[in-house]
CSV table of C-alpha atoms in Angstrom, one decimal:
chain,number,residue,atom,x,y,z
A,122,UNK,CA,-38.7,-60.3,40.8
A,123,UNK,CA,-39.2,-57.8,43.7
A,124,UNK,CA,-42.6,-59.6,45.5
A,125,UNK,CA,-45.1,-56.2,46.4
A,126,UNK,CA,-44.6,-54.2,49.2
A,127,UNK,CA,-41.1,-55.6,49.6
A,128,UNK,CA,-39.9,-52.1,48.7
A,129,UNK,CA,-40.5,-48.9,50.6
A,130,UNK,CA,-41.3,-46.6,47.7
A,131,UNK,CA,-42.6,-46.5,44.4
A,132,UNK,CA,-41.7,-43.0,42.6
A,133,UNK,CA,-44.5,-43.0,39.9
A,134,UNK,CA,-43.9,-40.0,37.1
A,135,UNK,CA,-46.6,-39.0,34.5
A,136,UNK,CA,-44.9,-38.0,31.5
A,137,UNK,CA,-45.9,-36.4,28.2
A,138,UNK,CA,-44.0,-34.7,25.8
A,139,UNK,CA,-41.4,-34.4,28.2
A,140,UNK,CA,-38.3,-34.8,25.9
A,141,UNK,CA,-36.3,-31.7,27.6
A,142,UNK,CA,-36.6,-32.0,31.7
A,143,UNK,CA,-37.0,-36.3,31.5
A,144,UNK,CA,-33.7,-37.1,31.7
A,145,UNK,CA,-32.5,-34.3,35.1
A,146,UNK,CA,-35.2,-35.6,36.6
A,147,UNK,CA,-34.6,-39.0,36.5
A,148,UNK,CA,-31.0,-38.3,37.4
A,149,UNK,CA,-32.3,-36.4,40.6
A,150,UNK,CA,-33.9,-39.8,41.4
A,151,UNK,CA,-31.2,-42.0,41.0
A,152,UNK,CA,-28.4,-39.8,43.0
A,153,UNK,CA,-31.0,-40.2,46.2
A,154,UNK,CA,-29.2,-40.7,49.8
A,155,UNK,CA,-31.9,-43.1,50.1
A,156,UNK,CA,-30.8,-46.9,49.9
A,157,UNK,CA,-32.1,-48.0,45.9
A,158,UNK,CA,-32.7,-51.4,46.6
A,159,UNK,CA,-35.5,-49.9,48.8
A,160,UNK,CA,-37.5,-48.4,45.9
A,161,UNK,CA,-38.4,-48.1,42.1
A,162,UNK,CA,-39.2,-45.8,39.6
A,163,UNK,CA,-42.0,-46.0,37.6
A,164,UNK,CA,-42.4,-43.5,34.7
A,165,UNK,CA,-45.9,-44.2,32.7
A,166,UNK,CA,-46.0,-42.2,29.1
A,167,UNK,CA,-48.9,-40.4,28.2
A,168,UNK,CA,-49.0,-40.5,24.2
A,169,UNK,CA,-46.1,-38.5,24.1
A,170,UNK,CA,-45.1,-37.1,20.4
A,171,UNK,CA,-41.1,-36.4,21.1
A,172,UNK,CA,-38.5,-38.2,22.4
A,173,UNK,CA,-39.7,-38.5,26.3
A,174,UNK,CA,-39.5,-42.6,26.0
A,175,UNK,CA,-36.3,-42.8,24.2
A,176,UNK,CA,-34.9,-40.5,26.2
A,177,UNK,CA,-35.6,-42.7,29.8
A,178,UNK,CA,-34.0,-46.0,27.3
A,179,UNK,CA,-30.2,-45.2,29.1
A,180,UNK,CA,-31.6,-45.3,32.9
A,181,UNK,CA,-32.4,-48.0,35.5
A,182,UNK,CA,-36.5,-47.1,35.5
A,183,UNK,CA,-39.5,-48.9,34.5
A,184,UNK,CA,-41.4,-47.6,31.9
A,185,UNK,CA,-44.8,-48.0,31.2
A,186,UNK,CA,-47.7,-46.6,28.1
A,187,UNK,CA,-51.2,-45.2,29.2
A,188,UNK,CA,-53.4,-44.6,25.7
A,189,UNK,CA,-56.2,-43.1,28.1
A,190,UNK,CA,-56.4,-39.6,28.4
A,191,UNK,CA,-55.3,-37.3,31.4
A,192,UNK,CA,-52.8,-37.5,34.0
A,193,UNK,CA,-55.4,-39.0,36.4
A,194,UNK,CA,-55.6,-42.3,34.3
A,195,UNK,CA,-51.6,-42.1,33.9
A,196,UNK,CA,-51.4,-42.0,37.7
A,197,UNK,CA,-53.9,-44.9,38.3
A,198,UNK,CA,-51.7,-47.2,36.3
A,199,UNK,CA,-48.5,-46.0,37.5
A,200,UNK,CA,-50.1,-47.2,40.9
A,201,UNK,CA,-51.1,-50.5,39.7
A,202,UNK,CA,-47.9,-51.4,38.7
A,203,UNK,CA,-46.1,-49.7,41.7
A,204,UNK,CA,-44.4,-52.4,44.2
A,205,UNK,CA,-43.6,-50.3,47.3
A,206,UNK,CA,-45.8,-49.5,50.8
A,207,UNK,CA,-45.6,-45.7,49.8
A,208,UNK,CA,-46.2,-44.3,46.6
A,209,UNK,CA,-43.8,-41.3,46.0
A,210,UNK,CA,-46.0,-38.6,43.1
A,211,UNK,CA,-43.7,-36.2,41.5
A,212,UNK,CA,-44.0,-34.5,37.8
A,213,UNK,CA,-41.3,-35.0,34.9
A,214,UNK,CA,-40.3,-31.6,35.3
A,215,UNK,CA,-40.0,-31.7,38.8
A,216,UNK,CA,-36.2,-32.1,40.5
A,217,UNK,CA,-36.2,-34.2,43.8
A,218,UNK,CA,-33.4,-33.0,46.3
A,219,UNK,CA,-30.8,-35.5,47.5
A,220,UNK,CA,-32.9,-36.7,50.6
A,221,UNK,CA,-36.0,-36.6,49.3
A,222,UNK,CA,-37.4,-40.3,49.8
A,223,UNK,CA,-34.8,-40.1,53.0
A,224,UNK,CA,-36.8,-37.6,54.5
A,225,UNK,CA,-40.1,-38.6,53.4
A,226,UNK,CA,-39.2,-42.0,55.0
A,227,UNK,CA,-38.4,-40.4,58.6
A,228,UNK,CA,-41.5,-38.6,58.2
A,229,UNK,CA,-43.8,-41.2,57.8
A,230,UNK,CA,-41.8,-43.4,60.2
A,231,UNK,CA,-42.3,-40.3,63.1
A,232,UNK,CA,-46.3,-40.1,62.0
A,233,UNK,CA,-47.3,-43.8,61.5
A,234,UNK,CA,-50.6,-42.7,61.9
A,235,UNK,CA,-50.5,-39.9,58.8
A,236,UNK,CA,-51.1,-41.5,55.2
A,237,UNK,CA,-51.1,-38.4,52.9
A,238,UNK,CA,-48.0,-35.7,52.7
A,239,UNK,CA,-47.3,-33.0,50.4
A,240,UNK,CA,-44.0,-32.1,50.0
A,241,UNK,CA,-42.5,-29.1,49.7
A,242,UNK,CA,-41.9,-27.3,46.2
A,243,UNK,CA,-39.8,-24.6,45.0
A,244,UNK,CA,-38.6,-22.4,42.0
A,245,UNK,CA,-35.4,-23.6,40.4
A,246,UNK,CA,-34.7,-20.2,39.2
A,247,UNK,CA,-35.8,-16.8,39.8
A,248,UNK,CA,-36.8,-13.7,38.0
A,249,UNK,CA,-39.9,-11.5,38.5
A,250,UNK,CA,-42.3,-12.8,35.8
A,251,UNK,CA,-41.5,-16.8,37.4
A,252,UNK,CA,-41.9,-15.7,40.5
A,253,UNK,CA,-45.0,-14.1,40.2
A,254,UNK,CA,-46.4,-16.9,37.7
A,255,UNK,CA,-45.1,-19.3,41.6
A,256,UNK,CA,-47.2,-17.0,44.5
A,257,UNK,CA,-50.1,-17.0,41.8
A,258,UNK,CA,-50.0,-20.7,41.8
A,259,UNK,CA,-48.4,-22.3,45.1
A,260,UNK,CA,-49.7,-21.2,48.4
A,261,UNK,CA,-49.2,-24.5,49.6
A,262,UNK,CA,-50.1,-23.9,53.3
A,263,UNK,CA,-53.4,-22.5,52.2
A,264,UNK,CA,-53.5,-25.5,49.3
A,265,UNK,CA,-53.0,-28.2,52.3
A,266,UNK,CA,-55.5,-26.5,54.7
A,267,UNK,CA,-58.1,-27.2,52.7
A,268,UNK,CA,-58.0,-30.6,51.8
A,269,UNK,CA,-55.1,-30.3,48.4
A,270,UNK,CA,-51.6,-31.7,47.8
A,271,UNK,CA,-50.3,-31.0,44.5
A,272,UNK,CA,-49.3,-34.1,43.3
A,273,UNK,CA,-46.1,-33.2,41.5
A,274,UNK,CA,-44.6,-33.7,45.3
A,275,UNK,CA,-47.2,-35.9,46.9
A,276,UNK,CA,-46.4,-39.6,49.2
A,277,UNK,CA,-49.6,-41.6,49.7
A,278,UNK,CA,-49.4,-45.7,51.4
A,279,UNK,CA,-50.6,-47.5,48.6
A,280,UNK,CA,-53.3,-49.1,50.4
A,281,UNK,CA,-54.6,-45.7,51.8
A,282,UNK,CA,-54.4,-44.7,47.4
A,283,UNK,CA,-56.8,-47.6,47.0
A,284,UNK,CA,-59.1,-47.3,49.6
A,285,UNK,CA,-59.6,-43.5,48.5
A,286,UNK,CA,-60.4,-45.2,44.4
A,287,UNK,CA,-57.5,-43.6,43.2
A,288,UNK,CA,-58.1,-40.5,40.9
A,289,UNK,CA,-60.8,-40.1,38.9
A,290,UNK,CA,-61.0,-40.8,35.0
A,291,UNK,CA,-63.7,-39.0,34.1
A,292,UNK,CA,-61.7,-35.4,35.2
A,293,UNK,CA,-58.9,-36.0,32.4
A,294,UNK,CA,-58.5,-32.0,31.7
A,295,UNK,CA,-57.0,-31.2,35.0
A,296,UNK,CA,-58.1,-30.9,38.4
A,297,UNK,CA,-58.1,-34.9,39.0
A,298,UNK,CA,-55.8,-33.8,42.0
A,299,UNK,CA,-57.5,-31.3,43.2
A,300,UNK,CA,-60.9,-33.8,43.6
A,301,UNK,CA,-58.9,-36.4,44.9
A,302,UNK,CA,-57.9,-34.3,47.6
A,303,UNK,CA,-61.3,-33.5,48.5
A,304,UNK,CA,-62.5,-37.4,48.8
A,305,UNK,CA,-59.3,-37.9,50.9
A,306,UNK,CA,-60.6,-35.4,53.0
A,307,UNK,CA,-64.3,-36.6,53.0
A,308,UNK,CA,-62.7,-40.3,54.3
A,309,UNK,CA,-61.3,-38.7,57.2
A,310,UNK,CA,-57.7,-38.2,55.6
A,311,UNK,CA,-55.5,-35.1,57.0
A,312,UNK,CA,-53.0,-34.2,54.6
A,313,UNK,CA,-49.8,-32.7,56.1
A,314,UNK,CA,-47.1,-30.9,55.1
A,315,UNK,CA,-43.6,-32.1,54.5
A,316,UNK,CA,-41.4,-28.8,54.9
A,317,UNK,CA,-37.9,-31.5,54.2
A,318,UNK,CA,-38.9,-33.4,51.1
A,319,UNK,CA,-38.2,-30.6,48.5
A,320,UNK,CA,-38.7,-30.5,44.6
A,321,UNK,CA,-37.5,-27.5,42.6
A,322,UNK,CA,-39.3,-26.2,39.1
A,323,UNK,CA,-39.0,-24.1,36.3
A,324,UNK,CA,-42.4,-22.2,36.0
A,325,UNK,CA,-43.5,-22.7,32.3
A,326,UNK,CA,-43.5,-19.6,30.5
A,327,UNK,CA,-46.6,-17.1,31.1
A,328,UNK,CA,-48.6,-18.2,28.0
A,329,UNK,CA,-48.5,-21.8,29.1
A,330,UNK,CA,-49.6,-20.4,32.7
A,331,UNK,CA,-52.7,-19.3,30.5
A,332,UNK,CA,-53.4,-21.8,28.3
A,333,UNK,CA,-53.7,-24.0,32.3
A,334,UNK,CA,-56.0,-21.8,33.4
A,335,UNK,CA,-58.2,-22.4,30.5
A,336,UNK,CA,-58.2,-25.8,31.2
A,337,UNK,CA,-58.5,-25.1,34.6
A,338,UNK,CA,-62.0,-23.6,34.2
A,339,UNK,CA,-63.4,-26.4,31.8
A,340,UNK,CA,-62.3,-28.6,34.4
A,341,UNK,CA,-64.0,-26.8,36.6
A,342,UNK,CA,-67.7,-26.9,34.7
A,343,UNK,CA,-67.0,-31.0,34.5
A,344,UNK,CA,-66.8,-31.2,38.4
A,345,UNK,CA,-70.1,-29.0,38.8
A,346,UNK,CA,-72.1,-31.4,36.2
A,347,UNK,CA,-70.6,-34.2,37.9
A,348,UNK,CA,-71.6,-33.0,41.5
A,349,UNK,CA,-75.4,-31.8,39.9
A,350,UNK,CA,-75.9,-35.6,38.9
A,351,UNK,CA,-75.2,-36.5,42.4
A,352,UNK,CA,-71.5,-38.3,40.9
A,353,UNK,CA,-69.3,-36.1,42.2
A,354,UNK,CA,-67.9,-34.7,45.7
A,355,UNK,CA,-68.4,-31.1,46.9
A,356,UNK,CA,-66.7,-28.5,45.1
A,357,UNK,CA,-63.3,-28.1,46.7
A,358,UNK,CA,-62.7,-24.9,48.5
A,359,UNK,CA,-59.2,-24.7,47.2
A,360,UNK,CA,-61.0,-23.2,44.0
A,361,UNK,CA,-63.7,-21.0,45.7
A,362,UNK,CA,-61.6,-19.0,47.9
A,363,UNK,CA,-58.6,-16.5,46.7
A,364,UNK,CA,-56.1,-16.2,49.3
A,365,UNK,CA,-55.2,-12.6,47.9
A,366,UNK,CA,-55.1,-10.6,51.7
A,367,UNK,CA,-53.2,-13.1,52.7
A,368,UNK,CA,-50.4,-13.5,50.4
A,369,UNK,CA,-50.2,-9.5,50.2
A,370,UNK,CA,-50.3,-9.2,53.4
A,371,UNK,CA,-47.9,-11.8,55.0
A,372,UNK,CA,-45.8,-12.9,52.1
A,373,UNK,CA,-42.7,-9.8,53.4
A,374,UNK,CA,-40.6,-11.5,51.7
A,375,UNK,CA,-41.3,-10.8,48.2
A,376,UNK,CA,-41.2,-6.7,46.8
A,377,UNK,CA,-43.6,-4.8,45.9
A,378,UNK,CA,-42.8,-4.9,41.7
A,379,UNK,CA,-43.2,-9.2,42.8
A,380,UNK,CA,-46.3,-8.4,44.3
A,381,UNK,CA,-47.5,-6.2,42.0
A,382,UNK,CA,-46.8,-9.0,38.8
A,383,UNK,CA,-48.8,-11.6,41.1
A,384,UNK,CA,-51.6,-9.5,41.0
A,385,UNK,CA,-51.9,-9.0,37.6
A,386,UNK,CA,-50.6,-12.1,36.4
A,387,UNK,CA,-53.4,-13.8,38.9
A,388,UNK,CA,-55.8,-11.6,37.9
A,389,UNK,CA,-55.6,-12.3,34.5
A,390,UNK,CA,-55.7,-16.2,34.6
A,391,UNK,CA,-58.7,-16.0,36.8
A,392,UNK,CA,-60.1,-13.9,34.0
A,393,UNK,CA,-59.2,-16.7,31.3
A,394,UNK,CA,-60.1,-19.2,34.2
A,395,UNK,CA,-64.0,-17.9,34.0
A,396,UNK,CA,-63.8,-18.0,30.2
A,397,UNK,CA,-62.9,-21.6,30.4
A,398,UNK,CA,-65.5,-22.7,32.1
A,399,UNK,CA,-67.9,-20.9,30.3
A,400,UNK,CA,-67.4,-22.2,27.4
A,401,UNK,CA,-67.2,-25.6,28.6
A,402,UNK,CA,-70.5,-24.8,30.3
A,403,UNK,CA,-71.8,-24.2,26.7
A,404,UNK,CA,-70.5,-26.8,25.3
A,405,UNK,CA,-72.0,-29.7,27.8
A,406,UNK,CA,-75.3,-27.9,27.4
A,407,UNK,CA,-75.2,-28.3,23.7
A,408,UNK,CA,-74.3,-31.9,24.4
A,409,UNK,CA,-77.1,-32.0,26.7
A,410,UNK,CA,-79.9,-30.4,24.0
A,411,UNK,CA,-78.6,-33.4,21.3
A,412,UNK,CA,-79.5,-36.0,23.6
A,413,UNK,CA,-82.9,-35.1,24.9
């Protein structure tokens, strides 16, 4: 049995209900130019109700079940049962490229002194509505700027994830990332980008898009009551401020039709976004009336 820390990386995957991208992204793991006696995958299930854990049976990985809720909680334990000094974060329907933990690992080794990195992330294919549901989603630069790696590409040292708490149960709609990024940012952690460690996606399809912005908002209203009880950390700027002038402005390389989808497409989940946490809003005050 490997003895902890004797391996450079653990790759930890959330998975749930992941029956149809599972099994490329493992593969994209596997065929890494990086040594694999020098790190593990961990996959930890999430309740899934298709084929996700039967589908990882015919690979080399470790695979773990997490009956808590949220992909915070599915993390955590991914974590505790990690081995290596850097723990890799990518998402079951991401696709690592060939030198991904290679270039991660000459990263870290060229900024000893950096503990958090978000790598890079790309679309797998393109058309206008994906690529519009992408700039509404990823500006990455602006994302890392203020304190936010999106953790379906994210490296962390393992003693650096502990120090921070991990993430944080109680946010098990969404936006557990999002907070974490904030504390790590409150303990003096700079978060960096890593232009060379790429992962490629297929954007869900718009309604999906949707549905995540509704969670988004009740997510939203938990880490306002949370910060009003004094339990919380400041809400995260990444959420207050829309980079729109920005990304019309300096993003040349998309079209106008591209630009023009982003806008509406962006528009529209902030829209559903508010709804969200409204109604959550009501619902936690109804909570609130019951018990006093």
């Amino acid at each position: 049995m490997l003895k902890e820390n004797k391996l450079d990386f653990s790759v930890v995957i959330p998975a749930k209900n992941a029956e149809k991208t599972i099994e490329r992204c493992i593969t994209c793991l596997l065929n890494q130019s990086y040594p694999k006696k020098k790190y593990e995958i961990i996959i930890v299930d999430n309740n899934s109700t298709d084929n996700t854990v039967k589908k990882t049976k015919n690979f080399q990985v470790k695979v773990f079940l997490n009956k808590k809720k949220g992909a915070g909680a599915t993390r955590n334990l991914g974590v505790k049962k990690a081995k290596g000094k850097i723990i890799a974060f990518i998402d079951s329907d991401r696709f690592a490229e060939k030198n991904w933990l290679e270039e991660a690992k000459l990263f870290f080794e060229t900024n000893q002194n950096v503990n958090v990195a978000a790598g890079k992330i790309v679309l797998d294919n393109y058309s206008l509505i994906k690529k519009a549901i992408f700039l509404a989603k990823m500006d990455q630069e602006f994302f890392i700027e203020n304190g936010f790696a999106a953790t379906c590409n994210m490296f962390i040292k393992k003693k650096t994830f502990n120090r921070l708490g991990g993430f944080d149960e109680r946010l098990f709609i969404t936006n557990e990332d999002v907070e974490f990024g904030e504390r790590a940012k409150a303990f003096g952690e700079e978060i960096i980008l890593l232009e060379k460690a790429i992962v490629s996606y297929n954007p869900r399809p718009i309604w999906k898009y949707f549905k995540n912005e509704f969670r988004r908002g009740r997510a939203i209203s938990h880490l306002l009551f949370l910060k009003k009880k004094g339990l919380g950390y400041d809400f995260p700027k990444v959420h207050k401020t829309f980079n729109l002038v920005k990304t019309v402005l300096f993003h040349r390389k998309y079209n106008f039709f591209e630009l023009l989808f982003f806008l509406i497409i962006n528009g529209t989940g902030k829209l559903i976004c508010i709804f969200g946490k409204l109604s959550e809003d009501c619902c936690l005050l109804m909570d609130y009336k019951k018990k006093n």
